[in-house]
CSV table of C-alpha atoms in Angstrom, one decimal:
chain,number,residue,atom,x,y,z
A,10,GLN,CA,-3.2,4.1,24.4
A,11,GLN,CA,-2.8,4.4,20.6
A,12,GLN,CA,-5.8,2.2,19.9
A,13,VAL,CA,-9.1,3.3,18.4
A,14,LYS,CA,-11.8,0.8,19.3
A,15,GLN,CA,-14.7,0.6,16.7
A,16,SER,CA,-18.0,-1.2,16.9
A,17,PRO,CA,-20.0,-3.0,15.7
A,18,GLN,CA,-17.9,-5.2,13.4
A,19,SER,CA,-20.8,-5.5,11.0
A,20,LEU,CA,-24.1,-3.8,10.6
A,21,ILE,CA,-27.3,-4.6,8.6
A,22,VAL,CA,-29.8,-1.9,8.1
A,23,GLN,CA,-32.9,-1.6,6.0
A,24,LYS,CA,-33.1,1.1,3.4
A,25,GLY,CA,-34.2,4.4,4.9
A,26,GLY,CA,-33.0,3.4,8.4
A,27,ILE,CA,-30.3,5.0,10.5
A,28,SER,CA,-26.8,3.4,10.6
A,29,ILE,CA,-24.8,4.2,13.7
A,30,ILE,CA,-21.1,3.3,14.1
A,31,ASN,CA,-19.2,4.0,17.3
A,32,CYS,CA,-15.6,4.6,18.1
A,33,ALA,CA,-13.7,5.2,21.4
A,34,TYR,CA,-10.1,6.3,22.1
A,35,GLU,CA,-7.8,6.8,25.1
A,36,ASN,CA,-5.1,9.2,24.0
A,37,THR,CA,-6.2,12.8,24.7
A,38,ALA,CA,-3.5,14.0,22.3
A,39,PHE,CA,-5.6,13.0,19.3
A,40,ASP,CA,-6.8,16.2,17.6
A,41,TYR,CA,-8.5,15.2,14.5
A,42,PHE,CA,-11.1,12.4,13.9
A,43,PRO,CA,-11.9,11.4,10.3
A,44,TRP,CA,-14.2,8.8,9.0
A,45,TYR,CA,-13.4,6.9,5.8
A,46,GLN,CA,-15.6,4.9,3.5
A,47,GLN,CA,-14.1,1.9,1.5
A,48,PHE,CA,-15.7,-0.1,-1.2
A,49,PRO,CA,-14.4,-3.5,-2.1
A,50,GLY,CA,-11.1,-3.4,-4.0
A,51,LYS,CA,-10.8,0.4,-3.6
A,52,GLY,CA,-8.8,2.7,-1.4
A,53,PRO,CA,-10.5,4.4,1.5
A,54,ALA,CA,-12.0,7.8,0.8
A,55,LEU,CA,-12.5,10.5,3.3
A,56,LEU,CA,-16.2,10.8,4.2
A,57,ILE,CA,-16.3,13.4,7.0
A,58,ALA,CA,-14.1,14.6,9.8
A,59,ILE,CA,-14.3,16.5,13.1
A,60,ARG,CA,-12.0,18.3,15.5
A,61,PRO,CA,-12.4,18.0,19.3
A,62,ASP,CA,-13.6,21.6,19.8
A,63,VAL,CA,-16.9,20.7,18.0
A,64,SER,CA,-19.5,18.4,19.3
A,65,GLU,CA,-21.3,17.7,16.0
A,66,LYS,CA,-20.7,18.0,12.3
A,67,LYS,CA,-23.2,17.3,9.6
A,68,GLU,CA,-22.6,16.9,5.9
A,69,GLY,CA,-25.7,15.8,4.0
A,70,ARG,CA,-26.9,12.4,5.4
A,71,PHE,CA,-23.7,11.9,7.4
A,72,THR,CA,-23.2,13.3,11.0
A,73,ILE,CA,-20.4,12.9,13.4
A,74,SER,CA,-21.2,13.2,17.1
A,75,PHE,CA,-18.2,13.8,19.3
A,76,ASN,CA,-18.1,13.4,23.1
A,77,LYS,CA,-14.8,14.8,24.3
A,78,SER,CA,-15.3,13.9,28.0
A,79,ALA,CA,-16.2,10.3,27.2
A,80,LYS,CA,-13.6,10.1,24.5
A,81,GLN,CA,-16.1,8.7,22.1
A,82,PHE,CA,-17.3,9.6,18.6
A,83,SER,CA,-19.8,8.1,16.3
A,84,LEU,CA,-21.0,8.2,12.7
A,85,HIS,CA,-24.7,8.5,11.9
A,86,ILE,CA,-25.9,7.8,8.4
A,87,MET,CA,-29.5,9.0,8.0
A,88,ASP,CA,-31.9,7.5,5.4
A,89,SER,CA,-29.4,4.7,4.7
A,90,GLN,CA,-29.3,3.6,1.0
A,91,PRO,CA,-28.0,0.4,-0.7
A,92,GLY,CA,-25.2,2.5,-2.2
A,93,ASP,CA,-23.9,3.2,1.3
A,94,SER,CA,-23.1,-0.5,1.6
A,95,ALA,CA,-19.3,-0.4,2.3
A,96,THR,CA,-16.8,-0.7,5.1
A,97,TYR,CA,-16.4,2.3,7.3
A,98,PHE,CA,-13.3,3.2,9.3
A,99,CYS,CA,-12.9,5.7,12.1
A,100,ALA,CA,-9.5,7.1,12.8
A,101,ALA,CA,-7.7,9.5,15.1
A,102,SER,CA,-4.8,11.7,14.2
A,103,TRP,CA,-1.6,12.1,16.3
A,104,SER,CA,1.8,13.4,15.3
A,105,ASP,CA,1.3,13.2,11.5
A,106,LYS,CA,-0.1,9.7,11.8
A,107,LEU,CA,-3.6,8.2,11.6
A,108,ILE,CA,-4.6,5.4,14.0
A,109,PHE,CA,-7.5,3.4,12.4
A,110,GLY,CA,-10.3,1.5,14.0
A,111,THR,CA,-10.9,-2.1,12.8
A,112,GLY,CA,-13.7,-1.2,10.5
A,113,THR,CA,-17.5,-1.8,10.3
A,114,ARG,CA,-19.0,-3.6,7.3
A,115,LEU,CA,-22.4,-1.9,6.6
A,116,GLN,CA,-25.0,-3.7,4.5
A,117,VAL,CA,-28.1,-1.8,3.5
A,118,PHE,CA,-30.9,-3.9,2.2
A,119,PRO,CA,-33.7,-2.5,0.0
B,219,SER,CA,-5.8,19.0,-8.2
B,220,GLN,CA,-3.9,16.2,-6.6
B,221,THR,CA,-3.7,12.6,-7.8
B,222,ILE,CA,-2.1,9.6,-6.3
B,223,HIS,CA,-1.1,6.6,-8.4
B,224,GLN,CA,-0.1,3.1,-7.4
B,225,TRP,CA,1.1,0.3,-9.6
B,226,PRO,CA,0.8,-2.5,-10.3
B,227,ALA,CA,-2.9,-2.8,-9.4
B,228,THR,CA,-2.6,-6.6,-8.8
B,229,LEU,CA,0.4,-8.8,-8.4
B,230,VAL,CA,0.9,-12.6,-7.9
B,231,GLN,CA,4.3,-13.5,-6.7
B,232,PRO,CA,5.9,-16.8,-5.5
B,233,VAL,CA,7.3,-17.1,-2.0
B,234,GLY,CA,10.9,-15.9,-1.8
B,235,SER,CA,10.7,-13.6,-4.8
B,236,PRO,CA,11.4,-9.8,-4.6
B,237,LEU,CA,8.8,-7.1,-4.5
B,238,SER,CA,8.7,-3.5,-5.7
B,239,LEU,CA,5.5,-1.4,-5.4
B,240,GLU,CA,5.5,2.2,-6.5
B,241,CYS,CA,3.4,5.2,-5.4
B,242,THR,CA,3.5,8.6,-7.0
B,243,VAL,CA,1.6,11.8,-6.1
B,244,GLU,CA,0.9,14.6,-8.6
B,245,GLY,CA,-0.2,18.2,-8.0
B,246,THR,CA,1.6,18.8,-4.7
B,247,SER,CA,5.0,19.2,-3.3
B,248,ASN,CA,6.8,17.9,-0.2
B,249,PRO,CA,3.9,15.7,0.9
B,250,ASN,CA,4.0,13.2,3.8
B,251,LEU,CA,3.7,9.7,2.3
B,252,TYR,CA,2.5,6.6,3.9
B,253,TRP,CA,2.4,2.8,3.2
B,254,TYR,CA,-0.4,0.7,4.8
B,255,ARG,CA,-1.3,-2.9,4.5
B,256,GLN,CA,-4.8,-4.2,4.8
B,257,ALA,CA,-5.4,-8.0,5.3
B,258,ALA,CA,-8.6,-9.4,4.0
B,259,GLY,CA,-11.5,-8.1,6.0
B,260,ARG,CA,-9.2,-6.2,8.4
B,261,GLY,CA,-8.2,-2.7,9.3
B,262,LEU,CA,-5.3,-0.7,8.0
B,263,GLN,CA,-1.8,-1.3,9.4
B,264,LEU,CA,0.7,1.5,9.0
B,265,LEU,CA,4.0,0.1,7.7
B,266,PHE,CA,6.1,3.2,6.8
B,267,TYR,CA,5.8,6.9,6.6
B,268,SER,CA,8.1,9.6,5.2
B,269,VAL,CA,8.2,13.3,5.8
B,270,GLY,CA,10.8,14.0,3.0
B,271,ILE,CA,13.2,12.6,0.5
B,272,GLY,CA,15.3,9.8,2.1
B,273,GLN,CA,13.4,10.1,5.4
B,274,ILE,CA,11.7,6.8,6.3
B,275,SER,CA,10.1,5.8,9.6
B,276,SER,CA,9.2,2.2,10.1
B,277,GLU,CA,6.2,1.3,12.2
B,278,VAL,CA,6.3,-2.5,12.1
B,279,PRO,CA,9.5,-4.6,12.0
B,280,GLN,CA,9.2,-7.1,9.1
B,281,ASN,CA,10.9,-8.1,5.9
B,282,LEU,CA,9.6,-5.1,4.0
B,283,SER,CA,11.5,-1.8,3.4
B,284,ALA,CA,10.5,1.6,1.9
B,285,SER,CA,12.4,4.2,0.1
B,286,ARG,CA,11.7,7.7,-1.1
B,287,PRO,CA,14.1,8.5,-4.0
B,288,GLN,CA,12.1,11.6,-5.1
B,289,ASP,CA,9.8,14.1,-3.5
B,290,ARG,CA,6.6,12.6,-4.8
B,291,GLN,CA,7.7,8.9,-5.2
B,292,PHE,CA,7.4,6.2,-2.5
B,293,ILE,CA,8.5,2.7,-3.0
B,294,LEU,CA,7.8,-0.4,-1.0
B,295,SER,CA,10.2,-3.3,-1.4
B,296,SER,CA,11.1,-6.8,-0.2
B,297,LYS,CA,14.0,-9.0,-1.0
B,298,LYS,CA,12.1,-12.2,-0.2
B,299,LEU,CA,8.4,-12.4,0.0
B,300,LEU,CA,6.6,-14.5,2.7
B,301,LEU,CA,3.1,-15.9,2.5
B,302,SER,CA,2.1,-13.5,5.3
B,303,ASP,CA,3.0,-10.6,3.0
B,304,SER,CA,-0.2,-11.1,1.0
B,305,GLY,CA,-2.7,-8.3,1.3
B,306,PHE,CA,-3.9,-5.0,0.0
B,307,TYR,CA,-1.2,-2.4,0.0
B,308,LEU,CA,-2.3,1.2,0.1
B,309,CYS,CA,-0.3,4.4,-0.3
B,310,ALA,CA,-1.5,7.7,1.1
B,311,TRP,CA,-0.4,11.3,1.2
B,312,THR,CA,-1.1,14.4,3.2
B,313,ARG,CA,0.1,18.0,2.9
B,314,ARG,CA,0.2,18.5,6.7
B,315,THR,CA,-3.5,19.0,7.0
B,316,ASP,CA,-4.2,15.8,8.9
B,317,THR,CA,-6.4,14.5,6.1
B,318,GLN,CA,-4.8,11.5,4.4
B,319,TYR,CA,-5.8,10.7,0.8
B,320,PHE,CA,-5.4,7.2,-0.3
B,321,GLY,CA,-4.4,5.7,-3.6
B,322,PRO,CA,-6.3,2.9,-5.4
B,323,GLY,CA,-4.2,0.1,-3.8
B,324,THR,CA,-2.2,-2.9,-5.0
B,325,ARG,CA,-3.6,-6.4,-4.4
B,326,LEU,CA,-0.6,-8.7,-3.6
B,327,THR,CA,-1.0,-12.5,-3.5
B,328,VAL,CA,2.0,-14.5,-2.4
B,329,LEU,CA,1.8,-18.2,-3.4
């Protein structure tokens, strides 16, 4: 019940395309859902986050869509750029802890 | 502004040797502190977290231990390293706002 399932494991997108990463959870006590971006050899950095009382949040080219009834949320990267090539992690917060998905390696080709 | 430091950045240690990794946070007080391990190409595994000085919660039983001797200092230790302890160790902090901020990490290779 503490798991966050993330898919796909890897994603290849052409420059200018839309990248979509999906996550699902079971525990309805989760109350905060962040996405992190990690470049090789670096620590993860917060990208965007959402709370379950909101169905969508947009920041620049990054959008989180949240479906509370389906217990699913996704990250959409519009106009994907080669600089977006990184590993993306979804997470869910519960009791001062974050439960992370297994990560998606995104490669954006020119 | 807040800053989190980790050192060393990289470490190569023989099997059976001790380990001490340090994490410090600047610009905040009484943060929650976390240690994670990330195996190559894998997700983040929470190892320990602390809500205050001397208060440590262990998430995964193993040969690692953690200590918090000062408010903004978190230390990860081992008396005898195993090959399976190799990985990327990340420290993170939060000021009870759910968002965790990660340090630059320590790359540990056990040979």
